[in-house]
Amino acid sequence: MSEKTPVDNSHDQHAVRRQKLAELRAMGDDPFRSNVTPTHFSTDAKALYVEGEDETVEVTVAGRLITFRVQGGSSFVKIQDQAGIIQLYFRKDVLGEERYLVFKKQCDLGDYIGVTGKLFKTKTGEITVRVESFTVVSKALRPLPEKWHGLSDAEKVYRQRYLDMVVNQESRERLITRSKIVSQIRRFLEERSFLEVETPVLQSVAGGAAARPFETHHNALGVDFVLRISLELYLKRLLVGGIDRVFEIGRNFRNEGISPRHNPEFTMLEVYQAYSDYRGMMTLVKDMLQSICREVLGTTRIKHAASGEEIEFDGEWREVTYKDLLREATGEPGWFELSKEEKITKAEALGCKVNPAWEDYEVTNEIFSKKIEPTLIQPTFVTHLPKELCPLAKLNQEDPSVLDVFELTIGGMEIAPAYSEQNDPDVQRAMFEAQAGEETQKVDNDFLLALEHGMPPAGGMGIGIDRLCILLTGAESIRDVILFPQLRPGS
């Protein structure tokens, strides 16, 4: 017998549900004109139950119907709200035949209802609300997907995130965890006297990074703007203005490729502290991530999704220079004394694809990004990167070929770059003008003017919130930790 093609009956269900809506309205129960005021979320309501004292605590809860089991004159259903799931018990002899039939005949999976009743525990040990009254407050006119993970179009998980969150508990928990991570970052910084600010998204110069911006035009001013690619330069202006500890959690926009770690619209934390430096940022980021692990995750040890290796955030974190890592990876103690041609030959022998037109440091950095960074699973401060990689950091006084910077790498990806901020306006201008290749960014003359008015020495740091959430939630892709990632238009 040949296997039958599954029939899509969603259109029929849509028609049936619309008919039920019409019948509810005919009875004077218009779901879209009704409301209910819950006294508790589901988990809070269940926490009120006292063992052995059935039907002594009354609650009002509301949520979406996600299971429906009818047994003659009684029904067990479950609803889901922001906090979780709670079971409800409907009985005809409690509600009366008319109201019970309304529930039984007119309600569907996906509908939102509110109920009032008393808590009891079933024979199977599940805390349940014995419903004394109910209200339908929203009729779902389309059915929920039955087997969400079996959908052939995997992008529907991201395209219709609202459905993914209804039926996929792991997805819901991951995105709720993201919110808690951001909240803990704010608490952590505010407790240390950092001031949260908002800086312009529309900017005249795409500064603070080397990236292709999105361009737009302001009609009233007759001026072209770009969506910001970085938060950095405006936050440093605030250091000039006398705000010694400042941070922003905001969106950046880069008109570039999409990958498991890149989205055109992404969230960054940038934090700046006057009279600090890159080592002060080491202490800050370590304390911050450990506090997130303890307060949000309840543990300082997580499993790395790709390798299965356990990552330990407690204790000491490794610190190693960029140059030492390159020497280890290439087996060349004199790597930085080789000619560019020799480096290209050795890079290709390591399996790296190299463009002969690249600058010397770009060849070296290709080895770092492809062969070294992915192996750094435990928290690692990679320090003193080549001066060409960041024009906004201070040069190291002992070795002017490198910068006083670090890249915190965890789980094989960069989580937080930080550095001692360049506050000499003449050196800053020279470093902007000395950029080459893909690292070129426009010179922001207004920022240089601000520096000439005096900026205190400072440490600065950026953390990609999306990447941090990938790491801490075990997600496979940046799309899994963004509520509504950018996608090609659907059909």
Coordinates of C-alpha atoms in Angstrom, one line a residue:
M1 CA 0.0 0.0 0.0
S2 CA 1.4 3.4 -1.0
E3 CA 1.8 6.0 1.7
K4 CA -0.8 8.8 1.5
T5 CA 0.3 12.4 1.3
P6 CA -0.7 14.3 4.5
V7 CA -3.8 16.4 3.9
D8 CA -3.6 20.1 4.9
N9 CA -6.9 20.7 6.6
S10 CA -6.0 24.1 8.1
H11 CA -8.4 25.9 5.8
D12 CA -11.3 23.8 7.0
Q13 CA -10.3 24.3 10.6
H14 CA -10.2 28.0 9.9
A15 CA -13.8 27.9 8.7
V16 CA -14.9 25.8 11.6
R17 CA -13.3 28.2 14.1
R18 CA -14.9 31.2 12.5
Q19 CA -18.2 29.5 12.9
K20 CA -17.6 28.9 16.6
L21 CA -16.7 32.5 17.0
A22 CA -20.0 33.5 15.4
E23 CA -21.9 31.1 17.7
L24 CA -20.1 32.6 20.8
R25 CA -21.1 36.1 19.7
A26 CA -24.7 35.0 19.1
M27 CA -24.7 33.8 22.8
G28 CA -23.4 37.2 23.9
D29 CA -19.9 35.9 24.6
D30 CA -17.7 38.0 22.2
P31 CA -14.1 36.8 23.1
F32 CA -12.6 40.0 21.6
R33 CA -14.7 42.2 23.9
S34 CA -14.0 40.2 27.1
N35 CA -11.1 40.4 29.5
V36 CA -9.9 38.8 32.8
T37 CA -7.5 39.9 35.5
P38 CA -5.2 37.1 36.6
T39 CA -4.2 37.1 40.3
H40 CA -1.1 35.0 39.6
F41 CA 1.1 33.5 36.9
S42 CA 0.9 29.7 36.6
T43 CA 4.0 28.9 38.6
D44 CA 3.1 31.4 41.3
A45 CA -0.4 30.0 41.6
K46 CA 0.9 26.4 42.0
A47 CA 3.4 27.6 44.7
L48 CA 0.4 28.6 46.8
Y49 CA -0.9 25.1 47.2
V50 CA -0.5 23.7 50.7
E51 CA 0.0 19.9 50.9
G52 CA -3.2 18.1 52.1
E53 CA -5.3 21.3 52.0
D54 CA -7.3 20.9 48.7
E55 CA -9.6 23.6 47.6
T56 CA -8.7 26.2 50.2
V57 CA -6.8 28.6 48.0
E58 CA -8.6 30.5 45.2
V59 CA -6.8 31.9 42.1
T60 CA -7.5 33.4 38.8
V61 CA -5.2 32.4 36.0
A62 CA -5.2 33.0 32.2
G63 CA -3.4 31.6 29.2
R64 CA -3.5 29.8 25.9
L65 CA -5.1 26.3 25.8
I66 CA -2.4 23.8 24.8
T67 CA -4.0 20.5 25.7
F68 CA -7.6 19.4 25.8
R69 CA -8.9 16.1 27.2
V70 CA -12.6 15.5 27.6
Q71 CA -14.0 12.7 29.9
G72 CA -17.8 12.8 29.7
G73 CA -19.0 15.4 32.1
S74 CA -15.5 16.6 33.0
S75 CA -12.4 17.9 31.1
F76 CA -8.8 18.3 32.0
V77 CA -7.0 21.0 30.0
K78 CA -3.7 22.9 30.3
I79 CA -3.0 26.5 29.7
Q80 CA 0.3 28.2 29.1
D81 CA 1.3 31.7 30.2
Q82 CA 4.6 33.5 30.4
A83 CA 5.7 31.6 33.4
G84 CA 4.8 28.1 32.4
I85 CA 1.9 25.6 32.4
I86 CA -1.0 24.9 34.8
Q87 CA -3.7 22.2 34.6
L88 CA -7.4 23.1 34.8
Y89 CA -10.3 20.8 35.7
F90 CA -13.8 21.6 34.3
R91 CA -16.8 19.8 35.6
K92 CA -20.4 20.1 34.3
D93 CA -21.9 19.8 37.8
V94 CA -19.8 22.8 38.9
L95 CA -20.2 25.1 35.9
G96 CA -23.7 24.1 35.0
E97 CA -24.6 22.3 31.8
E98 CA -25.0 25.4 29.6
R99 CA -21.5 26.9 30.5
Y100 CA -19.8 23.5 30.4
L101 CA -21.2 23.0 26.8
V102 CA -19.9 26.4 25.8
F103 CA -16.5 25.4 26.9
K104 CA -16.7 21.9 25.4
K105 CA -18.2 22.9 22.1
Q106 CA -16.8 26.3 21.4
C107 CA -13.2 26.2 22.8
D108 CA -10.2 25.0 20.7
L109 CA -6.6 24.5 21.3
G110 CA -4.9 27.9 20.9
D111 CA -7.7 29.9 22.4
Y112 CA -7.0 32.2 25.4
I113 CA -9.1 31.7 28.4
G114 CA -9.2 33.0 32.0
V115 CA -10.5 30.9 34.9
T116 CA -11.2 31.3 38.6
G117 CA -11.2 28.3 40.9
K118 CA -9.5 26.6 43.9
L119 CA -6.3 24.6 43.9
F120 CA -6.2 20.8 44.5
K121 CA -3.9 18.0 43.8
T122 CA -4.9 15.1 41.4
K123 CA -4.3 11.4 42.1
T124 CA -1.2 11.7 39.9
G125 CA 0.1 14.5 42.0
E126 CA -0.4 17.4 39.7
I127 CA -1.6 20.7 41.2
T128 CA -4.7 21.8 39.4
V129 CA -7.4 24.5 39.4
R130 CA -10.9 23.2 39.8
V131 CA -12.7 25.8 37.6
E132 CA -15.7 27.6 39.0
S133 CA -16.0 30.2 36.2
F134 CA -14.2 30.9 32.9
T135 CA -14.1 33.5 30.2
V136 CA -12.9 33.1 26.6
V137 CA -10.9 36.2 25.9
S138 CA -9.4 35.5 22.5
K139 CA -10.5 33.0 19.8
A140 CA -7.6 31.4 17.8
L141 CA -9.0 31.4 14.3
R142 CA -6.1 29.3 13.0
P143 CA -4.8 26.0 14.6
L144 CA -1.4 25.7 16.1
P145 CA 1.1 23.5 14.3
E146 CA 0.8 19.9 15.5
K147 CA 4.4 18.8 14.8
W148 CA 6.4 22.0 14.7
H149 CA 9.8 20.3 14.5
G150 CA 8.6 18.2 11.6
L151 CA 7.9 21.1 9.3
S152 CA 9.7 20.9 6.0
D153 CA 10.3 24.7 6.0
A154 CA 12.7 25.0 8.9
E155 CA 12.8 28.8 8.5
K156 CA 9.2 29.0 9.7
V157 CA 10.7 28.6 13.2
Y158 CA 12.2 32.1 12.7
R159 CA 9.6 33.5 10.3
Q160 CA 6.7 32.7 12.6
R161 CA 8.6 33.0 15.9
Y162 CA 5.3 33.6 17.8
L163 CA 4.3 30.0 16.9
D164 CA 7.7 28.6 17.7
M165 CA 7.4 30.1 21.2
V166 CA 4.0 28.6 21.8
V167 CA 5.0 25.0 21.0
N168 CA 8.7 24.9 21.6
Q169 CA 9.5 25.2 25.4
E170 CA 13.2 25.2 24.8
S171 CA 12.9 28.2 22.5
R172 CA 10.7 30.1 25.0
E173 CA 13.2 29.4 27.8
R174 CA 16.2 30.5 25.7
L175 CA 14.6 33.8 24.8
I176 CA 13.5 34.4 28.3
T177 CA 17.0 33.7 29.5
R178 CA 18.3 36.3 27.1
S179 CA 16.1 38.9 28.7
K180 CA 17.4 37.9 32.2
I181 CA 21.0 38.1 31.0
V182 CA 20.5 41.7 29.8
S183 CA 18.7 42.6 33.0
Q184 CA 21.6 41.2 35.1
I185 CA 24.1 43.2 33.0
R186 CA 22.2 46.4 33.8
R187 CA 22.0 45.6 37.5
F188 CA 25.7 44.7 37.6
L189 CA 26.9 47.9 35.9
E190 CA 24.4 50.2 37.8
E191 CA 25.6 48.8 41.1
R192 CA 29.1 50.0 40.1
S193 CA 27.9 53.5 39.3
F194 CA 27.8 53.2 35.5
L195 CA 25.3 55.4 33.8
E196 CA 23.1 54.0 31.0
V197 CA 22.6 56.3 28.1
E198 CA 21.2 56.3 24.5
T199 CA 23.2 57.7 21.6
P200 CA 22.1 58.4 18.0
V201 CA 21.2 55.5 15.7
L202 CA 21.2 57.9 12.7
Q203 CA 24.7 59.2 12.2
S204 CA 26.5 61.3 9.6
V205 CA 29.7 59.2 9.8
A206 CA 29.8 55.4 10.1
G207 CA 32.5 55.4 12.8
G208 CA 33.8 53.1 15.5
A209 CA 34.3 50.1 13.3
A210 CA 35.1 49.0 9.7
A211 CA 31.9 47.8 8.2
R212 CA 29.5 48.6 5.4
P213 CA 26.6 50.7 6.7
F214 CA 22.9 50.9 5.8
E215 CA 22.3 54.3 4.2
T216 CA 19.2 56.5 4.4
H217 CA 18.2 60.1 3.7
H218 CA 16.4 62.6 5.9
N219 CA 14.0 64.6 3.8
A220 CA 13.5 67.6 6.0
L221 CA 17.2 68.2 6.6
G222 CA 18.1 67.2 3.1
V223 CA 21.0 65.1 4.6
D224 CA 22.2 61.6 4.0
F225 CA 22.6 59.5 7.2
V226 CA 23.8 56.0 8.0
L227 CA 22.5 53.6 10.6
R228 CA 25.2 53.2 13.2
I229 CA 27.7 50.4 12.9
S230 CA 29.1 51.0 16.4
L231 CA 28.2 52.7 19.7
E232 CA 31.8 53.7 20.5
L233 CA 32.5 57.3 19.4
Y234 CA 29.5 58.9 20.9
L235 CA 30.1 57.2 24.2
K236 CA 33.6 58.5 24.2
R237 CA 32.3 62.0 23.6
L238 CA 30.5 61.5 27.0
L239 CA 33.8 60.8 28.6
V240 CA 34.9 64.2 27.3
G241 CA 31.7 65.6 28.7
G242 CA 32.5 64.4 32.2
I243 CA 30.6 61.1 32.5
D244 CA 33.3 58.9 34.0
R245 CA 31.4 55.6 33.9
V246 CA 29.0 55.1 31.0
F247 CA 27.3 52.2 29.1
E248 CA 24.8 51.6 26.4
I249 CA 23.0 48.4 25.3
G250 CA 21.9 49.2 21.8
R251 CA 21.3 48.0 18.2
N252 CA 24.0 48.2 15.6
F253 CA 23.4 47.7 11.8
R254 CA 25.9 46.3 9.3
N255 CA 25.0 45.8 5.7
E256 CA 27.0 42.6 5.4
G257 CA 26.6 38.9 5.2
I258 CA 24.4 36.6 7.4
S259 CA 25.9 33.5 9.1
P260 CA 25.3 31.5 12.3
R261 CA 27.2 34.3 14.2
H262 CA 26.2 37.4 12.1
N263 CA 22.9 39.2 11.7
P264 CA 22.5 42.6 9.9
E265 CA 20.9 44.0 13.1
F266 CA 22.5 43.0 16.4
T267 CA 22.8 44.1 20.0
M268 CA 25.9 45.4 21.6
L269 CA 26.9 46.4 25.1
E270 CA 29.6 49.0 25.2
V271 CA 31.0 50.2 28.5
Y272 CA 33.7 52.9 29.2
Q273 CA 35.4 53.7 32.5
A274 CA 37.6 56.8 33.0
Y275 CA 40.9 56.3 34.8
S276 CA 40.9 52.6 33.9
D277 CA 42.6 50.6 31.1
Y278 CA 42.3 47.2 29.4
R279 CA 43.3 45.4 32.6
G280 CA 40.5 47.2 34.5
M281 CA 38.2 45.9 31.7
M282 CA 39.5 42.3 32.4
T283 CA 38.4 42.5 35.9
L284 CA 35.1 44.0 35.0
V285 CA 34.1 41.5 32.3
K286 CA 35.2 38.5 34.4
D287 CA 33.1 39.7 37.4
M288 CA 30.2 40.5 35.1
L289 CA 30.1 37.1 33.4
Q290 CA 30.5 35.2 36.6
S291 CA 27.6 37.2 38.1
I292 CA 25.4 36.3 35.1
C293 CA 26.3 32.7 35.5
R294 CA 25.4 32.6 39.2
E295 CA 22.3 34.9 39.1
V296 CA 20.7 33.8 35.8
L297 CA 22.0 30.3 35.1
G298 CA 22.6 29.2 38.7
T299 CA 26.0 27.7 37.8
T300 CA 29.4 28.7 36.7
R301 CA 29.8 25.7 34.6
I302 CA 28.1 25.2 31.2
K303 CA 28.4 22.8 28.3
H304 CA 29.8 24.0 25.0
A305 CA 27.2 23.1 22.5
A306 CA 29.6 22.3 19.6
S307 CA 32.3 20.2 21.4
G308 CA 30.4 19.0 24.5
E309 CA 33.3 20.3 26.6
E310 CA 32.4 21.9 29.9
I311 CA 33.3 25.6 30.2
E312 CA 34.2 26.8 33.7
F313 CA 33.7 30.4 34.4
D314 CA 35.0 30.3 38.0
G315 CA 38.6 30.4 39.0
E316 CA 41.4 32.0 37.0
W317 CA 41.1 32.7 33.3
R318 CA 44.0 32.1 30.9
E319 CA 45.9 35.2 29.6
V320 CA 48.1 34.8 26.6
T321 CA 49.5 37.2 24.0
Y322 CA 48.4 37.1 20.4
K323 CA 52.1 36.7 19.3
D324 CA 52.6 33.6 21.6
L325 CA 49.5 31.9 20.2
L326 CA 50.7 32.5 16.6
R327 CA 54.1 31.1 17.5
E328 CA 52.5 28.0 19.0
A329 CA 50.1 27.4 16.1
T330 CA 52.7 27.8 13.4
G331 CA 55.6 26.2 15.2
E332 CA 57.6 29.2 14.2
P333 CA 59.3 31.0 17.1
G334 CA 60.4 33.7 14.6
W335 CA 57.0 34.0 12.9
F336 CA 56.9 37.8 13.1
E337 CA 60.3 38.1 11.5
L338 CA 59.3 36.2 8.4
S339 CA 58.6 37.9 5.1
K340 CA 55.0 38.2 3.9
E341 CA 55.7 35.6 1.2
E342 CA 57.0 33.1 3.8
K343 CA 54.0 33.7 5.9
I344 CA 51.6 33.1 3.0
T345 CA 53.4 29.8 2.2
K346 CA 53.1 28.6 5.8
A347 CA 49.5 29.8 6.1
E348 CA 48.5 27.8 3.0
A349 CA 50.3 24.8 4.4
L350 CA 48.0 25.1 7.5
G351 CA 45.0 25.1 5.3
C352 CA 44.2 28.8 5.2
K353 CA 43.0 30.5 2.0
V354 CA 45.1 33.6 1.6
N355 CA 44.8 36.5 -0.8
P356 CA 48.3 37.6 -2.0
A357 CA 47.2 41.2 -2.0
W358 CA 46.5 41.1 1.7
E359 CA 48.7 43.1 4.1
D360 CA 51.2 41.2 6.2
Y361 CA 49.1 41.4 9.4
E362 CA 46.0 40.2 7.5
V363 CA 47.7 37.0 6.6
T364 CA 48.6 36.5 10.2
N365 CA 45.1 37.3 11.4
E366 CA 43.7 34.8 9.0
I367 CA 45.6 32.0 10.8
F368 CA 44.4 33.4 14.2
S369 CA 40.7 33.5 13.2
K370 CA 40.6 30.2 11.3
K371 CA 43.1 28.0 13.2
I372 CA 43.5 29.4 16.7
E373 CA 40.3 31.2 17.9
P374 CA 38.0 28.1 17.3
T375 CA 40.2 26.1 19.7
L376 CA 39.9 28.5 22.6
I377 CA 37.0 26.9 24.5
Q378 CA 37.8 28.0 28.1
P379 CA 37.7 31.7 28.9
T380 CA 40.9 33.2 27.4
F381 CA 42.2 36.7 27.3
V382 CA 44.2 37.1 24.1
T383 CA 46.2 40.3 24.6
H384 CA 48.4 42.7 22.6
L385 CA 47.0 42.4 19.1
P386 CA 48.8 44.0 16.1
K387 CA 48.3 47.8 16.0
E388 CA 46.7 47.6 12.5
L389 CA 43.7 45.8 13.9
C390 CA 42.3 48.6 16.0
P391 CA 43.0 52.3 15.4
L392 CA 41.1 53.4 18.5
A393 CA 43.4 51.7 21.2
K394 CA 46.6 52.8 22.8
L395 CA 49.9 51.5 21.5
N396 CA 51.9 49.4 24.0
Q397 CA 54.8 51.4 25.4
E398 CA 57.2 48.5 25.4
D399 CA 56.3 47.2 22.0
P400 CA 54.7 49.8 19.7
S401 CA 53.8 47.1 17.1
V402 CA 51.0 46.0 19.4
L403 CA 48.1 47.5 21.3
D404 CA 47.1 47.5 24.9
V405 CA 44.0 45.4 24.2
F406 CA 42.5 42.0 24.8
E407 CA 39.9 39.8 23.0
L408 CA 38.0 37.6 25.4
T409 CA 37.4 34.3 23.6
I410 CA 35.1 31.7 25.0
G411 CA 33.6 28.7 23.2
G412 CA 35.8 29.3 20.2
M413 CA 34.4 32.8 19.4
E414 CA 35.2 36.3 20.4
I415 CA 32.9 37.5 23.2
A416 CA 34.4 40.8 24.3
P417 CA 37.1 43.0 22.8
A418 CA 38.5 45.7 25.1
Y419 CA 41.3 48.1 25.2
S420 CA 43.0 51.1 26.8
E421 CA 41.4 53.9 24.9
Q422 CA 43.5 56.2 22.7
N423 CA 43.0 59.8 24.0
D424 CA 45.8 61.6 22.2
P425 CA 44.0 63.4 19.4
D426 CA 47.2 63.7 17.2
V427 CA 48.0 60.0 17.5
Q428 CA 44.3 59.1 17.0
R429 CA 44.2 61.1 13.7
A430 CA 47.4 59.4 12.5
M431 CA 46.1 55.9 13.3
F432 CA 42.9 56.6 11.4
E433 CA 44.9 57.8 8.4
A434 CA 47.3 54.8 8.5
Q435 CA 44.5 52.2 8.1
A436 CA 44.6 50.0 5.1
G437 CA 42.6 47.3 3.3
E438 CA 39.4 46.0 4.8
E439 CA 40.0 47.7 8.1
T440 CA 39.5 51.2 6.7
Q441 CA 36.9 53.4 8.3
K442 CA 35.9 57.0 7.8
V443 CA 37.6 59.6 9.8
D444 CA 35.1 61.3 12.2
N445 CA 36.5 64.8 12.5
D446 CA 33.9 65.8 15.0
F447 CA 35.1 63.0 17.3
L448 CA 38.7 64.2 16.8
L449 CA 37.6 67.7 17.7
A450 CA 36.1 66.3 20.9
L451 CA 39.4 64.6 21.8
E452 CA 41.2 67.9 21.4
H453 CA 39.1 69.3 24.3
G454 CA 40.5 66.5 26.5
M455 CA 39.4 62.9 27.2
P456 CA 40.5 61.2 30.4
P457 CA 42.5 57.9 30.2
A458 CA 39.9 55.1 30.0
G459 CA 39.2 51.5 29.5
G460 CA 36.5 50.5 27.1
M461 CA 34.9 47.2 26.2
G462 CA 32.2 45.8 23.8
I463 CA 30.2 42.6 24.3
G464 CA 28.1 41.2 21.6
I465 CA 24.9 40.3 23.5
D466 CA 23.7 37.9 20.8
R467 CA 27.0 35.9 20.9
L468 CA 27.0 35.9 24.6
C469 CA 23.5 34.5 24.6
I470 CA 24.5 31.8 22.0
L471 CA 27.3 30.8 24.4
L472 CA 25.3 30.8 27.7
T473 CA 22.1 29.1 26.3
G474 CA 23.8 26.5 24.1
A475 CA 22.1 27.8 21.0
E476 CA 23.4 26.7 17.5
S477 CA 22.9 30.0 15.7
I478 CA 22.4 33.7 16.3
R479 CA 18.9 33.3 14.9
D480 CA 18.0 31.2 17.9
V481 CA 18.7 34.0 20.3
I482 CA 17.1 36.8 18.3
L483 CA 13.3 37.1 18.5
F484 CA 12.8 38.2 14.9
P485 CA 16.0 37.7 12.8
Q486 CA 16.2 39.1 9.3
L487 CA 15.1 36.7 6.5
R488 CA 14.5 36.8 2.8
P489 CA 10.8 37.8 2.1
G490 CA 8.6 34.7 2.3
S491 CA 6.3 33.6 -0.5

